[in-house]
């Protein structure tokens, strides 16, 4: 607790009375003033810091509320579809084909399972639960992952620089590539390309397509959870809306970045950058 201005004025008056010249009293008064200003600055800094922390907590709380709301909405859609199908079959069993009802019901259950699995993965990434890393050749990982994709409508072109080695959880980097390729296959017209190269002290993995691209204003927004652009919604094939959010969280967990950039071909270009081993 430091003295207020009235206390200081009173003290200076008393000092002046004790010392006719006022010099000694002035020195003590100036000392108290400097100490008061210092303590005031400290208090101001503390209050400002606490207000900043409260503001950050409020933003995080609002983000969590929005995430819960978005999650509830995404889960409600397949649950509602499942309920309608089962109720119709129950009310009109003679008009229902059991194989068709079961197939549609399983489709909704699959969507629910994908959403829940993605949410669990996001939670683990947010908690910093990253398995042990190992040396991974990014070019070899790309070849392996692409060879497993047998239903892509567009053949993937590869431009790979060998011996691009990173310290990573191979399965998770494979998940990033899968999510980016799923996105490219959804939007491409005729071309999907993957490029792996070394750039300074970073490894770069770029997935490019010749689709409609991503507007500059949306290049950060698309990484938010459950975000779908208008073009993506019109072509939605049952994705969870979490693919790009998961991919970016995995990149950050590996001390890397994932960005949407402009493509010379006019489509979308997603670039993953990770530290070289």
CSV table of C-alpha atoms in Angstrom, one decimal:
chain,number,residue,atom,x,y,z
A,1,UNK,CA,0.0,0.0,0.0
A,2,UNK,CA,1.5,3.3,-1.0
A,3,UNK,CA,0.6,6.9,0.2
A,4,UNK,CA,-2.0,8.9,-1.7
A,5,UNK,CA,-1.5,12.4,-3.0
A,6,UNK,CA,-3.1,14.0,0.1
A,7,UNK,CA,-0.6,12.2,2.3
A,8,UNK,CA,2.3,13.3,0.2
A,9,UNK,CA,1.2,17.0,0.4
A,10,UNK,CA,0.8,16.7,4.1
A,11,UNK,CA,4.3,15.2,4.5
A,12,UNK,CA,5.9,17.9,2.4
A,13,UNK,CA,4.3,20.6,4.5
A,14,UNK,CA,5.6,19.0,7.7
A,15,UNK,CA,9.1,18.6,6.1
A,16,UNK,CA,9.1,22.3,5.2
A,17,UNK,CA,8.2,23.3,8.8
A,18,UNK,CA,11.0,21.1,10.2
A,19,UNK,CA,13.6,22.5,7.9
A,20,UNK,CA,13.5,26.2,7.2
A,21,UNK,CA,15.4,25.7,3.9
A,22,UNK,CA,13.1,22.9,3.0
A,23,UNK,CA,16.1,21.0,1.3
A,24,UNK,CA,16.1,17.9,3.6
A,25,UNK,CA,12.3,17.8,3.5
A,26,UNK,CA,12.3,18.1,-0.2
A,27,UNK,CA,14.7,15.2,-0.6
A,28,UNK,CA,12.6,13.0,1.5
A,29,UNK,CA,9.5,14.1,-0.3
A,30,UNK,CA,11.1,13.4,-3.7
A,31,UNK,CA,12.2,10.0,-2.5
A,32,UNK,CA,8.7,9.1,-1.5
A,33,UNK,CA,7.4,10.5,-4.8
A,34,UNK,CA,9.8,8.3,-6.8
A,35,UNK,CA,8.9,5.2,-4.7
A,36,UNK,CA,5.2,6.0,-5.2
A,37,UNK,CA,5.6,6.3,-9.0
A,38,UNK,CA,7.5,3.1,-9.1
A,39,UNK,CA,4.9,1.2,-7.1
A,40,UNK,CA,2.2,2.7,-9.2
A,41,UNK,CA,3.9,1.6,-12.4
A,42,UNK,CA,4.3,-1.9,-11.0
A,43,UNK,CA,0.6,-2.0,-10.0
A,44,UNK,CA,-0.5,-0.7,-13.4
A,45,UNK,CA,1.6,-3.4,-15.1
A,46,UNK,CA,0.2,-6.1,-12.9
A,47,UNK,CA,-3.4,-5.0,-13.6
A,48,UNK,CA,-2.8,-4.7,-17.3
A,49,UNK,CA,-1.3,-8.2,-17.4
A,50,UNK,CA,-4.2,-9.7,-15.5
A,51,UNK,CA,-6.7,-8.0,-17.8
A,52,UNK,CA,-4.9,-9.4,-20.8
A,53,UNK,CA,-5.0,-12.9,-19.2
A,54,UNK,CA,-8.7,-12.5,-18.5
A,55,UNK,CA,-9.3,-11.4,-22.1
A,56,UNK,CA,-7.4,-14.4,-23.4
A,57,UNK,CA,-9.4,-16.7,-21.1
A,58,UNK,CA,-12.7,-15.2,-22.3
A,59,UNK,CA,-11.6,-15.8,-26.0
A,60,UNK,CA,-10.7,-19.4,-25.3
A,61,UNK,CA,-14.0,-19.9,-23.4
A,62,UNK,CA,-15.9,-18.5,-26.3
A,63,UNK,CA,-14.0,-20.7,-28.7
A,64,UNK,CA,-14.8,-23.8,-26.6
A,65,UNK,CA,-18.5,-22.8,-26.6
A,66,UNK,CA,-18.5,-22.4,-30.3
A,67,UNK,CA,-16.7,-25.8,-30.7
A,68,UNK,CA,-19.3,-27.6,-28.5
A,69,UNK,CA,-22.1,-26.0,-30.5
A,70,UNK,CA,-20.6,-27.0,-33.8
A,71,UNK,CA,-19.9,-30.5,-32.6
A,72,UNK,CA,-23.5,-30.9,-31.4
A,73,UNK,CA,-24.8,-29.7,-34.8
A,74,UNK,CA,-22.5,-32.1,-36.7
A,75,UNK,CA,-23.5,-35.1,-34.5
A,76,UNK,CA,-27.2,-34.3,-34.7
A,77,UNK,CA,-27.4,-34.6,-38.5
A,78,UNK,CA,-26.5,-38.3,-38.8
A,79,UNK,CA,-28.4,-39.1,-35.6
A,80,UNK,CA,-31.5,-37.5,-37.0
A,81,UNK,CA,-31.1,-39.4,-40.3
A,82,UNK,CA,-30.7,-42.6,-38.4
A,83,UNK,CA,-33.8,-42.0,-36.3
A,84,UNK,CA,-36.0,-41.1,-39.4
A,85,UNK,CA,-34.9,-44.3,-41.2
A,86,UNK,CA,-35.6,-46.6,-38.2
A,87,UNK,CA,-38.9,-44.9,-37.4
A,88,UNK,CA,-40.1,-45.2,-41.0
A,89,UNK,CA,-39.2,-48.9,-41.0
A,90,UNK,CA,-41.0,-49.4,-37.7
A,91,UNK,CA,-44.2,-47.6,-38.8
A,92,UNK,CA,-44.3,-49.2,-42.3
A,93,UNK,CA,-42.5,-52.5,-42.1
A,94,UNK,CA,-44.3,-53.8,-45.2
A,95,UNK,CA,-43.0,-51.0,-47.3
A,96,UNK,CA,-39.4,-51.2,-46.0
A,97,UNK,CA,-36.6,-53.2,-47.4
A,98,UNK,CA,-34.5,-54.5,-44.5
A,99,UNK,CA,-31.2,-54.6,-46.4
A,100,UNK,CA,-31.8,-51.0,-47.6
A,101,UNK,CA,-32.7,-49.7,-44.1
A,102,UNK,CA,-29.6,-51.4,-42.6
A,103,UNK,CA,-27.3,-50.0,-45.3
A,104,UNK,CA,-28.5,-46.5,-44.8
A,105,UNK,CA,-28.4,-46.9,-41.0
A,106,UNK,CA,-24.8,-48.2,-41.2
A,107,UNK,CA,-23.8,-45.3,-43.4
A,108,UNK,CA,-25.0,-42.8,-40.7
A,109,UNK,CA,-23.2,-44.9,-38.0
A,110,UNK,CA,-20.0,-44.8,-40.1
A,111,UNK,CA,-20.3,-41.0,-40.2
A,112,UNK,CA,-20.8,-40.8,-36.5
A,113,UNK,CA,-17.8,-43.0,-35.9
A,114,UNK,CA,-15.6,-40.8,-38.1
A,115,UNK,CA,-16.6,-37.7,-36.3
A,116,UNK,CA,-16.0,-39.2,-32.9
A,117,UNK,CA,-12.6,-40.6,-34.0
A,118,UNK,CA,-11.6,-37.2,-35.4
A,119,UNK,CA,-12.6,-35.5,-32.2
A,120,UNK,CA,-10.6,-37.9,-30.1
A,121,UNK,CA,-7.6,-37.3,-32.3
A,122,UNK,CA,-7.9,-33.6,-31.9
A,123,UNK,CA,-8.2,-34.0,-28.1
A,124,UNK,CA,-5.0,-36.1,-28.0
A,125,UNK,CA,-3.1,-33.6,-30.2
A,126,UNK,CA,-4.3,-30.7,-28.0
A,127,UNK,CA,-3.1,-32.6,-24.9
A,128,UNK,CA,0.4,-33.0,-26.5
A,129,UNK,CA,0.0,-36.8,-26.6
A,130,UNK,CA,2.4,-37.5,-29.4
A,131,UNK,CA,3.9,-41.0,-29.8
A,132,UNK,CA,7.7,-41.5,-30.1
A,133,UNK,CA,9.1,-40.1,-33.4
A,134,UNK,CA,11.4,-41.8,-35.8
A,135,UNK,CA,13.4,-41.0,-38.9
A,136,UNK,CA,10.9,-40.9,-41.9
A,137,UNK,CA,11.8,-40.4,-45.6
A,138,UNK,CA,9.0,-38.1,-46.7
A,139,UNK,CA,9.3,-39.2,-50.4
A,140,UNK,CA,9.0,-42.9,-49.4
A,141,UNK,CA,6.0,-42.1,-47.2
A,142,UNK,CA,4.3,-40.4,-50.0
A,143,UNK,CA,4.8,-43.3,-52.4
A,144,UNK,CA,3.5,-45.7,-49.8
A,145,UNK,CA,0.4,-43.7,-49.0
A,146,UNK,CA,-0.5,-43.0,-52.7
A,147,UNK,CA,-0.1,-46.7,-53.6
A,148,UNK,CA,-2.8,-47.6,-51.1
A,149,UNK,CA,-5.4,-45.3,-52.7
A,150,UNK,CA,-7.2,-47.5,-55.2
A,151,UNK,CA,-10.4,-45.5,-55.7
A,152,UNK,CA,-9.1,-42.0,-56.6
A,153,UNK,CA,-10.9,-40.6,-59.6
A,154,UNK,CA,-7.7,-38.7,-60.7
A,155,UNK,CA,-4.3,-40.2,-61.0
A,156,UNK,CA,-1.8,-38.4,-58.7
A,157,UNK,CA,1.4,-37.0,-60.2
A,158,UNK,CA,4.5,-37.2,-58.1
A,159,UNK,CA,7.6,-35.0,-58.0
A,160,UNK,CA,9.7,-36.4,-55.1
A,161,UNK,CA,13.2,-35.4,-53.9
A,162,UNK,CA,14.8,-38.5,-52.3
A,163,UNK,CA,16.4,-38.5,-48.9
A,164,UNK,CA,14.1,-35.8,-47.5
A,165,UNK,CA,14.3,-37.1,-43.9
A,166,UNK,CA,12.3,-35.8,-41.0
A,167,UNK,CA,11.8,-36.8,-37.3
A,168,UNK,CA,8.1,-37.7,-37.2
A,169,UNK,CA,5.3,-40.0,-36.3
A,170,UNK,CA,4.9,-41.6,-39.7
A,171,UNK,CA,1.3,-42.6,-39.2
A,172,UNK,CA,0.3,-39.0,-38.4
A,173,UNK,CA,2.1,-37.5,-41.3
A,174,UNK,CA,0.4,-40.1,-43.4
A,175,UNK,CA,-2.9,-38.8,-42.0
A,176,UNK,CA,-2.0,-35.3,-43.1
A,177,UNK,CA,-1.3,-36.4,-46.6
A,178,UNK,CA,-4.5,-38.5,-46.7
A,179,UNK,CA,-6.6,-35.5,-45.6
A,180,UNK,CA,-4.9,-33.2,-48.2
A,181,UNK,CA,-5.3,-35.7,-51.0
A,182,UNK,CA,-9.0,-36.3,-50.1
A,183,UNK,CA,-9.5,-32.6,-50.3
A,184,UNK,CA,-7.7,-32.3,-53.7
A,185,UNK,CA,-9.6,-35.3,-55.2
A,186,UNK,CA,-12.8,-33.6,-54.1
A,187,UNK,CA,-12.1,-30.3,-55.9
A,188,UNK,CA,-9.7,-31.1,-58.8
A,189,UNK,CA,-10.8,-31.0,-62.4
A,190,UNK,CA,-8.1,-33.1,-64.1
A,191,UNK,CA,-4.8,-32.7,-62.1
A,192,UNK,CA,-3.6,-33.6,-58.6
A,193,UNK,CA,0.1,-33.3,-57.8
A,194,UNK,CA,2.3,-34.0,-54.8
A,195,UNK,CA,5.8,-32.5,-54.5
A,196,UNK,CA,8.4,-33.3,-51.9
A,197,UNK,CA,11.6,-31.3,-51.6
A,198,UNK,CA,14.2,-29.8,-49.2
A,199,UNK,CA,14.1,-26.0,-48.8
A,200,UNK,CA,16.8,-24.7,-46.4
A,201,UNK,CA,16.4,-26.5,-43.1
A,202,UNK,CA,12.8,-27.6,-43.9
A,203,UNK,CA,11.2,-30.4,-45.7
A,204,UNK,CA,8.3,-29.3,-47.9
A,205,UNK,CA,5.3,-31.5,-49.0
A,206,UNK,CA,2.9,-29.7,-51.3
A,207,UNK,CA,-0.4,-31.0,-52.6
A,208,UNK,CA,-1.8,-29.1,-55.6
A,209,UNK,CA,-5.0,-29.4,-57.6
A,210,UNK,CA,-6.5,-27.6,-60.6
A,211,UNK,CA,-9.9,-27.0,-59.0
A,212,UNK,CA,-11.5,-23.7,-58.1
A,213,UNK,CA,-8.9,-22.8,-55.6
A,214,UNK,CA,-9.3,-21.1,-52.2
A,215,UNK,CA,-9.9,-17.4,-52.0
A,216,UNK,CA,-7.2,-15.5,-50.1
A,217,UNK,CA,-9.8,-14.4,-47.5
A,218,UNK,CA,-10.6,-18.0,-46.7
A,219,UNK,CA,-7.1,-19.5,-46.5
A,220,UNK,CA,-7.0,-19.3,-42.8
A,221,UNK,CA,-10.7,-19.9,-42.1
A,222,UNK,CA,-10.7,-23.3,-43.8
A,223,UNK,CA,-8.5,-24.7,-41.0
A,224,UNK,CA,-11.1,-24.0,-38.4
A,225,UNK,CA,-13.0,-27.0,-37.2
A,226,UNK,CA,-16.2,-27.9,-39.1
A,227,UNK,CA,-15.6,-25.2,-41.7
A,228,UNK,CA,-16.9,-25.9,-45.2
A,229,UNK,CA,-16.8,-23.4,-48.0
A,230,UNK,CA,-19.8,-23.2,-50.3
A,231,UNK,CA,-18.0,-25.2,-53.1
A,232,UNK,CA,-17.0,-27.9,-50.6
A,233,UNK,CA,-20.6,-28.2,-49.3
A,234,UNK,CA,-21.9,-28.7,-52.8
A,235,UNK,CA,-19.5,-31.6,-53.3
A,236,UNK,CA,-19.5,-33.0,-49.8
A,237,UNK,CA,-19.2,-36.8,-49.7
A,238,UNK,CA,-19.6,-37.4,-46.0
A,239,UNK,CA,-16.5,-35.8,-44.6
A,240,UNK,CA,-16.4,-34.7,-41.0
A,241,UNK,CA,-15.3,-31.1,-41.6
A,242,UNK,CA,-12.3,-31.7,-39.4
A,243,UNK,CA,-9.7,-32.9,-41.9
A,244,UNK,CA,-7.8,-29.7,-42.4
A,245,UNK,CA,-8.0,-28.8,-38.7
A,246,UNK,CA,-6.5,-32.2,-37.8
A,247,UNK,CA,-3.8,-31.8,-40.5
A,248,UNK,CA,-2.7,-28.4,-39.1
A,249,UNK,CA,-2.7,-29.6,-35.5
A,250,UNK,CA,-0.5,-32.6,-36.5
A,251,UNK,CA,1.9,-30.1,-38.3
A,252,UNK,CA,2.1,-27.9,-35.2
A,253,UNK,CA,2.7,-31.0,-33.0
A,254,UNK,CA,5.7,-31.7,-35.2
A,255,UNK,CA,6.9,-28.1,-34.9
A,256,UNK,CA,5.9,-27.4,-38.5
A,257,UNK,CA,3.3,-25.4,-40.4
A,258,UNK,CA,0.5,-26.1,-42.9
A,259,UNK,CA,-0.7,-23.3,-45.1
A,260,UNK,CA,-3.0,-22.8,-48.0
A,261,UNK,CA,-1.2,-20.9,-50.7
A,262,UNK,CA,-1.8,-19.6,-54.2
A,263,UNK,CA,-1.2,-22.0,-57.0
A,264,UNK,CA,0.3,-21.1,-60.3
A,265,UNK,CA,-2.3,-23.3,-62.0
A,266,UNK,CA,-5.2,-21.5,-60.4
A,267,UNK,CA,-6.3,-24.2,-58.1
A,268,UNK,CA,-5.5,-24.9,-54.4
A,269,UNK,CA,-2.1,-25.6,-53.0
A,270,UNK,CA,-1.5,-26.8,-49.5
A,271,UNK,CA,2.1,-26.8,-48.2
A,272,UNK,CA,3.3,-28.7,-45.2
A,273,UNK,CA,6.7,-27.6,-43.8
A,274,UNK,CA,8.6,-29.6,-41.2
A,275,UNK,CA,12.1,-29.4,-39.8
A,276,UNK,CA,14.6,-31.7,-41.5
A,277,UNK,CA,16.2,-34.4,-39.3
